[in-house]
CSV table of C-alpha atoms and ligand atoms in Angstrom, one decimal:
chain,number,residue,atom,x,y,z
S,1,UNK,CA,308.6,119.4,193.2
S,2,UNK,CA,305.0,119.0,191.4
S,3,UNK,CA,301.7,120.1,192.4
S,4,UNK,CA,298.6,118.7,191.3
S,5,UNK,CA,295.9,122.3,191.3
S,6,UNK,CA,292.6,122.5,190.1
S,7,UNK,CA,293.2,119.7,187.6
S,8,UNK,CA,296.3,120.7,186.8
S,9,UNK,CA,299.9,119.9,187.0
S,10,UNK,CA,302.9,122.3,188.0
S,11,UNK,CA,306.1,123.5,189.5
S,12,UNK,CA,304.8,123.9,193.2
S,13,UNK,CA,306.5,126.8,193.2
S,14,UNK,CA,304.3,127.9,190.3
S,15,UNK,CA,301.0,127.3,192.2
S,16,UNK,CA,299.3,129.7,193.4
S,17,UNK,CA,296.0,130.3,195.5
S,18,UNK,CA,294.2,133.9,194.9
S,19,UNK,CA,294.0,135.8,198.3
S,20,UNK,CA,290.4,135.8,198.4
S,21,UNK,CA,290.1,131.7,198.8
S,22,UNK,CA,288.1,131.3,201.3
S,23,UNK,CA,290.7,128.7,202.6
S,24,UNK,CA,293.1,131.7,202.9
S,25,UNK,CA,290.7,134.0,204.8
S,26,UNK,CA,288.3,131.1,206.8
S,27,UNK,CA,290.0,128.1,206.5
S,28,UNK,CA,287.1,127.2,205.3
S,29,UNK,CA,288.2,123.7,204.0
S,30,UNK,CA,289.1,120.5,204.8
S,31,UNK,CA,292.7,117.7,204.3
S,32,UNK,CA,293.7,114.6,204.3
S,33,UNK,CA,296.9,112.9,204.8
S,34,UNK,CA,298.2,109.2,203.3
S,35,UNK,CA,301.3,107.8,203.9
S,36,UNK,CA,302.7,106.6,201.1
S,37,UNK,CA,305.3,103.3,200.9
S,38,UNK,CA,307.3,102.2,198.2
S,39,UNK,CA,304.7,104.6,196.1
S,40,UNK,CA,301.5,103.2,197.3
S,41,UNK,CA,299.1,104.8,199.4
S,42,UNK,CA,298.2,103.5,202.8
S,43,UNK,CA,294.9,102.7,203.7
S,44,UNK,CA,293.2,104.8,200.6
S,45,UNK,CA,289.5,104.1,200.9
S,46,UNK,CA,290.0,104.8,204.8
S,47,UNK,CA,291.7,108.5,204.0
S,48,UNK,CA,289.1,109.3,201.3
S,49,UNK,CA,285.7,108.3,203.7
S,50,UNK,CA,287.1,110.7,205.9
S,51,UNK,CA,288.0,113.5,203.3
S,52,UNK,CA,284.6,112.9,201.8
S,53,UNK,CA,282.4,112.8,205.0
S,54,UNK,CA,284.5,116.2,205.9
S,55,UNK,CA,283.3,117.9,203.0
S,56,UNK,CA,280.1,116.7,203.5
S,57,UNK,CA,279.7,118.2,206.8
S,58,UNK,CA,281.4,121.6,205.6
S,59,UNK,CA,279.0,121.3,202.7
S,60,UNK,CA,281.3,122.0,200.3
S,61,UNK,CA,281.0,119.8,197.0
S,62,UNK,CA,283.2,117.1,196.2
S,63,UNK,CA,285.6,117.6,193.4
S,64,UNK,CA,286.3,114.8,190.9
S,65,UNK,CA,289.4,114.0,193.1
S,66,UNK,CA,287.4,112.5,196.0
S,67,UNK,CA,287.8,109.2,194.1
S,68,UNK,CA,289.8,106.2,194.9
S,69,UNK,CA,291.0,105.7,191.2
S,70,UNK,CA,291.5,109.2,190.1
S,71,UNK,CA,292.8,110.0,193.8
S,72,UNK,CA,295.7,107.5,193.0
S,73,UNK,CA,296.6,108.9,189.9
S,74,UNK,CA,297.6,111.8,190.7
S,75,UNK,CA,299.4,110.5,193.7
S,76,UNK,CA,301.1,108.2,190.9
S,77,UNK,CA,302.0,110.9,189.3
S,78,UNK,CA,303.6,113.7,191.5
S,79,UNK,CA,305.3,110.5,193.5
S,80,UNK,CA,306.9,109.7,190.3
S,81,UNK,CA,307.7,113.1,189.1
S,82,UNK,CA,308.9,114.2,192.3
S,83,UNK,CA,310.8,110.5,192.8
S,84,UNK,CA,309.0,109.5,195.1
S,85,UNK,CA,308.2,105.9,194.1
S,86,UNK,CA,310.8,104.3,196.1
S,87,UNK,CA,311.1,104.3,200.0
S,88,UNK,CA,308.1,106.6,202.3
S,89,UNK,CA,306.7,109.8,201.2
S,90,UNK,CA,303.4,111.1,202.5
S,91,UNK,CA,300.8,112.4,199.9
S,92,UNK,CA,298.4,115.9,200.9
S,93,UNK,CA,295.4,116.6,199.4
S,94,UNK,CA,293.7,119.9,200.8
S,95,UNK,CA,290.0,121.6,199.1
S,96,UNK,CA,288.5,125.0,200.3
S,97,UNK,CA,285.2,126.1,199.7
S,98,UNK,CA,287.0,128.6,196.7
S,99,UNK,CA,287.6,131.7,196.4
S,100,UNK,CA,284.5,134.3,196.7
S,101,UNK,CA,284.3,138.0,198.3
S,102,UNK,CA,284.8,137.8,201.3
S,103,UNK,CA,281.7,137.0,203.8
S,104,UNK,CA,281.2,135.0,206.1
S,105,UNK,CA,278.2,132.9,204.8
S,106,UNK,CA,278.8,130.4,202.2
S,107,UNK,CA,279.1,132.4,198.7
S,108,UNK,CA,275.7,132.8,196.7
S,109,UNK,CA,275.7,130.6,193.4
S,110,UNK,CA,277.8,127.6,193.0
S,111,UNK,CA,281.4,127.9,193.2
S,112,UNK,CA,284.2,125.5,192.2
S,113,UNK,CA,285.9,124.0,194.8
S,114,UNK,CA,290.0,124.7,195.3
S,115,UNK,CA,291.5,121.5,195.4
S,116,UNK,CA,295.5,121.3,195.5
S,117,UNK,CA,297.8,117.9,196.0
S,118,UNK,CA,301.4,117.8,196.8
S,119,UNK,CA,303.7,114.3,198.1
S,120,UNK,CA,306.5,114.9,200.2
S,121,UNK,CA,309.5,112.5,201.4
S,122,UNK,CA,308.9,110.7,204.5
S,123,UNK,CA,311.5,109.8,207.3
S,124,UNK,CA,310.0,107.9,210.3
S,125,UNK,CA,311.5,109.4,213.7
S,126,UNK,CA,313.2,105.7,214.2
S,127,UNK,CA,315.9,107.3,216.2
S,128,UNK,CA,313.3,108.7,218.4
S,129,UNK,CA,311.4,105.5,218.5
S,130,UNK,CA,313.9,103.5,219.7
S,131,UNK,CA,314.8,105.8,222.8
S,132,UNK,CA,310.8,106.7,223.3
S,133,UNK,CA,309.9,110.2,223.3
S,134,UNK,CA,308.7,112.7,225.8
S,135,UNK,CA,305.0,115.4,225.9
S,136,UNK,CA,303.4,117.7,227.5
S,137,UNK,CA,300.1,118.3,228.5
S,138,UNK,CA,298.2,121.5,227.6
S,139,UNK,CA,294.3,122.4,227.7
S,140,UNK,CA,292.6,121.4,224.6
S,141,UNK,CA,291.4,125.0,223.3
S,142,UNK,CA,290.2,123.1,220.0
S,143,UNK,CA,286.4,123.4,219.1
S,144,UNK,CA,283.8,120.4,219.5
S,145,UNK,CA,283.9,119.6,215.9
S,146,UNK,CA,287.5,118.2,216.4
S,147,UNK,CA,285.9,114.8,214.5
S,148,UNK,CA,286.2,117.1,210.9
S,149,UNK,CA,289.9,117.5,209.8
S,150,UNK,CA,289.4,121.0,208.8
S,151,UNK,CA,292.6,123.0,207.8
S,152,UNK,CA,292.4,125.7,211.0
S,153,UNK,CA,294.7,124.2,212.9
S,154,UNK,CA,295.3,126.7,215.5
S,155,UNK,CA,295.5,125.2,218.9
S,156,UNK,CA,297.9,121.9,217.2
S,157,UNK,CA,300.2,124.3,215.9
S,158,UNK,CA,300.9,126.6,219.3
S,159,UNK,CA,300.5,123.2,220.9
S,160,UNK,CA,303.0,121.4,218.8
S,161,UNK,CA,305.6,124.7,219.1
S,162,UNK,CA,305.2,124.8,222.9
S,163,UNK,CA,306.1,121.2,223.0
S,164,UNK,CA,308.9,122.0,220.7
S,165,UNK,CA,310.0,124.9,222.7
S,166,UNK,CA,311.0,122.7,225.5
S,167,UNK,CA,312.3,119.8,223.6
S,168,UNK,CA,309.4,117.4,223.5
S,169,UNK,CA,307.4,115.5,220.9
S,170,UNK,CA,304.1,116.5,221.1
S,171,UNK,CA,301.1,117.8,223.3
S,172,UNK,CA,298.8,115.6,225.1
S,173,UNK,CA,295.4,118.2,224.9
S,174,UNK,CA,293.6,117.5,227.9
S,175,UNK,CA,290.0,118.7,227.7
S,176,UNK,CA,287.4,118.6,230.9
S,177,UNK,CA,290.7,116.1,232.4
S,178,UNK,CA,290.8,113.7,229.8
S,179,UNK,CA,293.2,113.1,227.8
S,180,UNK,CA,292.0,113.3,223.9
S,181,UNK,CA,294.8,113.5,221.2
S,182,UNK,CA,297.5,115.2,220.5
S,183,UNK,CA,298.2,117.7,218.0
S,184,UNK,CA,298.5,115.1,215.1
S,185,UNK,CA,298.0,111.8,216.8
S,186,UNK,CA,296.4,109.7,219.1
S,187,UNK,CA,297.0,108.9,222.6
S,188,UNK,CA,297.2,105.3,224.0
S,189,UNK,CA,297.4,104.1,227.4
S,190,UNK,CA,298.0,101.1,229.1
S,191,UNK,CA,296.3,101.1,232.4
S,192,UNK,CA,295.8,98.1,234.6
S,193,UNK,CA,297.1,95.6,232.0
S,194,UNK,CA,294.3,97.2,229.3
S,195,UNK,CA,294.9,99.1,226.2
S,196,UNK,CA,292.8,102.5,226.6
S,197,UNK,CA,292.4,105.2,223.8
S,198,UNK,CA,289.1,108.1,223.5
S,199,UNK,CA,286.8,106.8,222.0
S,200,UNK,CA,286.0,108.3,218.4
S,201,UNK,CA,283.4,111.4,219.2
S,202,UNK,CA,283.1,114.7,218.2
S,203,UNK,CA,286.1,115.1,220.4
S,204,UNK,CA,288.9,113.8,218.5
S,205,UNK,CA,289.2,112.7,214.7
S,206,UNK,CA,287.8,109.4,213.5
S,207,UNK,CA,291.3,107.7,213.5
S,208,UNK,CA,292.6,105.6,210.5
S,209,UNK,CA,295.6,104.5,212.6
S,210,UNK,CA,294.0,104.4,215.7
S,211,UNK,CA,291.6,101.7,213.7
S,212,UNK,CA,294.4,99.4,212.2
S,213,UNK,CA,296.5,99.9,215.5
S,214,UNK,CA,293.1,98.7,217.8
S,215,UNK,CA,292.6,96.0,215.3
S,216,UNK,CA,296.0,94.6,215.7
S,217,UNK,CA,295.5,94.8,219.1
S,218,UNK,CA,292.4,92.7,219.2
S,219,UNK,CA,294.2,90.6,216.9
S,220,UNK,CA,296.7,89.8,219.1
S,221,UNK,CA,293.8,89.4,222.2
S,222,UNK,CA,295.1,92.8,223.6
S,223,UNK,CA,293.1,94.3,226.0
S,224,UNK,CA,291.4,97.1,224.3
S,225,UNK,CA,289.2,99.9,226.0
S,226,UNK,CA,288.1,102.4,224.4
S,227,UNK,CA,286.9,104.5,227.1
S,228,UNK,CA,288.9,107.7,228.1
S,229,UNK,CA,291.4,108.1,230.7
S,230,UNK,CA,292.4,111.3,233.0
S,231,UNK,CA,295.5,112.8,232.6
S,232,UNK,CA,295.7,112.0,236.4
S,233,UNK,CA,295.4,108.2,235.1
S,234,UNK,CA,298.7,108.7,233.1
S,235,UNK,CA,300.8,108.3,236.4
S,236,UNK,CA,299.9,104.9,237.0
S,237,UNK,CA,299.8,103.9,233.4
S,238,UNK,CA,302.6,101.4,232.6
S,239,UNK,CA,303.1,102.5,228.7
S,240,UNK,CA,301.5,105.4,226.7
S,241,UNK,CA,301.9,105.9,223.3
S,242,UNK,CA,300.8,108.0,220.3
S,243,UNK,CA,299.4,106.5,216.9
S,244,UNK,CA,299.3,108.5,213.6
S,245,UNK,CA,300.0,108.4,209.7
S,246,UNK,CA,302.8,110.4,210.6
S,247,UNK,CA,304.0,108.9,214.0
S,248,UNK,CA,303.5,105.1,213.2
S,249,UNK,CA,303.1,103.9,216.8
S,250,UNK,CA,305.0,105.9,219.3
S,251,UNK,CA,306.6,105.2,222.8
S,252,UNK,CA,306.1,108.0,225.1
S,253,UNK,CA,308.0,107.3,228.4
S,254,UNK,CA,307.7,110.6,230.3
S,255,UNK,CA,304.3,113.1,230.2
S,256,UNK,CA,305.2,116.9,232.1
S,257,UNK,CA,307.8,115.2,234.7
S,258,UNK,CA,306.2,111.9,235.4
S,259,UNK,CA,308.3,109.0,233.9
S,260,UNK,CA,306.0,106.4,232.2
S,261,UNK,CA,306.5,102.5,233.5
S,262,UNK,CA,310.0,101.8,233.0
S,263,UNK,CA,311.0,105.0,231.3
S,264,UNK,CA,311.6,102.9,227.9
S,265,UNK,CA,309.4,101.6,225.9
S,266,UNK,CA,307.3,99.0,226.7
S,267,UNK,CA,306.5,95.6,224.9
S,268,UNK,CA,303.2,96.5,223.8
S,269,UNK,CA,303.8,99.7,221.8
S,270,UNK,CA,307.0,97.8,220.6
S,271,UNK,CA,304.9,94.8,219.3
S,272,UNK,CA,301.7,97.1,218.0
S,273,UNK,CA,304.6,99.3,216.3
S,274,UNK,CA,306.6,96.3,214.6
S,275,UNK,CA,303.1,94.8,213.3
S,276,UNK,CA,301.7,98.1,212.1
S,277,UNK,CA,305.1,98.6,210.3
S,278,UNK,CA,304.9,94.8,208.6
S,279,UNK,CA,300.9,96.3,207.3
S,280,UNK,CA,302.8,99.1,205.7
S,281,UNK,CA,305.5,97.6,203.8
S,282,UNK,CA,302.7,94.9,203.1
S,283,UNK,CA,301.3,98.1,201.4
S,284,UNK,CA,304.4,98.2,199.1
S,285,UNK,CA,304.2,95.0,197.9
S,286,UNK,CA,300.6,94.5,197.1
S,287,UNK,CA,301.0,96.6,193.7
S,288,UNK,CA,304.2,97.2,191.6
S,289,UNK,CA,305.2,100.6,191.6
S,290,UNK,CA,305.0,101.9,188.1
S,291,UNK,CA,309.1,102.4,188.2
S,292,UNK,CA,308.8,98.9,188.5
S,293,UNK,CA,306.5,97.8,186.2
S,294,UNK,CA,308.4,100.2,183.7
S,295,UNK,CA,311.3,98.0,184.6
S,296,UNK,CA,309.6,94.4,184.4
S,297,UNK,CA,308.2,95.6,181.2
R,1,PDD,N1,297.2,114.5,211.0
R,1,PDD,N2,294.7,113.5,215.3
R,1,PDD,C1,294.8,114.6,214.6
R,1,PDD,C2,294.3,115.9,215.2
R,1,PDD,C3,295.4,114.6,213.3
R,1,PDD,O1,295.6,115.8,212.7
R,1,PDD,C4,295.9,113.4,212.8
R,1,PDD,C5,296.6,113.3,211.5
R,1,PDD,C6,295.8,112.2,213.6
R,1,PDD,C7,296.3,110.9,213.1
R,1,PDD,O2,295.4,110.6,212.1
R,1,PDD,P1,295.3,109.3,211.1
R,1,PDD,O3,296.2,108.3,211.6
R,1,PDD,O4,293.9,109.0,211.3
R,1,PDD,O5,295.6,109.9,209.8
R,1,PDD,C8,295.1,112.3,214.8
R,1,PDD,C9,298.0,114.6,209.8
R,1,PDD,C10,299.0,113.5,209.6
R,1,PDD,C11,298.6,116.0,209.7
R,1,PDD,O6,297.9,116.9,210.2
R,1,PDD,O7,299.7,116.1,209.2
């Protein structure tokens, strides 16, 4: 597998950070993750606002990457080294402040930015999907900057593994009794007949499939609030369901031990889900691959 670092191109195996990045010691620094179908980024000007507004908050300056046409050529060309071009992948860009002494304040002088790319194949959980999956709920311990995807992920990772631990999908974080995402995705519920979600704060990341999903939703005249719900709400909720580059749309039918509606999933996470999935393979189609313009050529 390839790795695209500091403008270059290599074995991944072959790239390496020096320990005193401030990424390594802070996490000082900020991702983004695209899916990718048949080679083609979803939603790329969505993924690189948020990159670049994260950067912007954190201050740190943004490398020559943190554009849409240079951003897709080196997606094209780890997806095609790595052969990737054909069926889902998902594409990680990451950039820490760099590496410096280590103190606490930003470093004195400018420094260049560390800015590393990897794709990866992608299998959606359709297994999972199908049946509808089960989480937890946990306190959210996160910070209230939750809105900048920064790369200390902490309280999603021992959140995640708990839910792991005792064979569930995810952690609903519940901060102040409201429910606000989960360790990589959002939450949906439908209460009273109405589609309800956080609404995009400081609280919880400023959601690109949490967008398309609520404007497929409207779309379709759904019901959509986007004001928070309790996790005492999630009782009487008829479906809940997660949302995510990674998780598509996502039937949860039992939270802790309280079975959700039916215990299956319900017809409006089915019908978000199946229209979300027709936007991505849409995705595909709207530019030939290069394997395939090699091959029309
Ligand atoms: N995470 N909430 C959190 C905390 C996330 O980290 C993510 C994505 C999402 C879903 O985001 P979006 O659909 O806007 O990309 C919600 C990525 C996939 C990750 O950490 O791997």
């Amino acid at each position: 597998m390839l790795a695209y670092l500091n403008g270059q191109f290599l074995p991944r195996a072959d790239a390496a950070v020096p320990v005193e990045d401030r990424g390594f010691v802070f996490g000082d620094g900020v991702y983004e993750v695209w899916r990718v179908v048949g080679g083609r980024l979803f939603e790329t000007a969505r993924h690189l606002a948020r990159l670049s507004s994260g950067l912007h908050e954190l201050r740190i300056p943004s490398p020559d990457l943190v554009d849409a046409e240079r951003l897709v050529a080196i997606a094209d060309r780890l997806l095609t080294d790595d052969g990737l071009l054909d069926g889902e992948a998902t594409f990680y860009v990451e950039v820490t402040r760099g590496v410096a002494p280590r103190t606490h304040q930003f470093p004195s002088g400018r420094i260049a930015p560390t800015v590393f790319a990897m794709a990866n194949p992608f299998k959606p959980a359709e297994d999972l999907r199908r049946a509808g999956a089960t989480c937890i709920t946990m306190p959210d311990i996160r910070w209230l900057r939750c809105d900048i995807k920064t790369i200390q992920l902490l309280p999603n990772v021992l959140g995640k593994q708990a839910a792991a631990e005792v064979g569930a999908l995810d952690v609903l974080f519940v901060r102040d009794g409201v429910v606000t995402e989960t360790s990589h995705s959002y939450v949906l519920a439908v209460i009273d007949g109405v589609i309800r979600t956080h609404p995009t704060n400081n609280l919880i990341l400023p959601g690109i499939t949490r967008a398309v999903v609520l404007e497929i939703a409207r779309d379709l005249k759904m019901r959509v609030d986007e004001t928070p719900f309790a996790a005492t709400d999630l009782p009487r909720a008829s479906e809940v369901f997660l949302a995510g580059t990674t998780t598509d749309v996502m039937p949860i039918v039992r939270v802790d031990d309280v079975v959700v509606g039916e215990g299956k999933p319900g017809p409006i996470a089915t019908t978000l889900f199946r229209e979300l999935r027709s936007r991505l393979d849409a995705t595909a189609k709207t530019r030939p691959t290069r394997a395939a313009a090699a091959a029309s050529a």
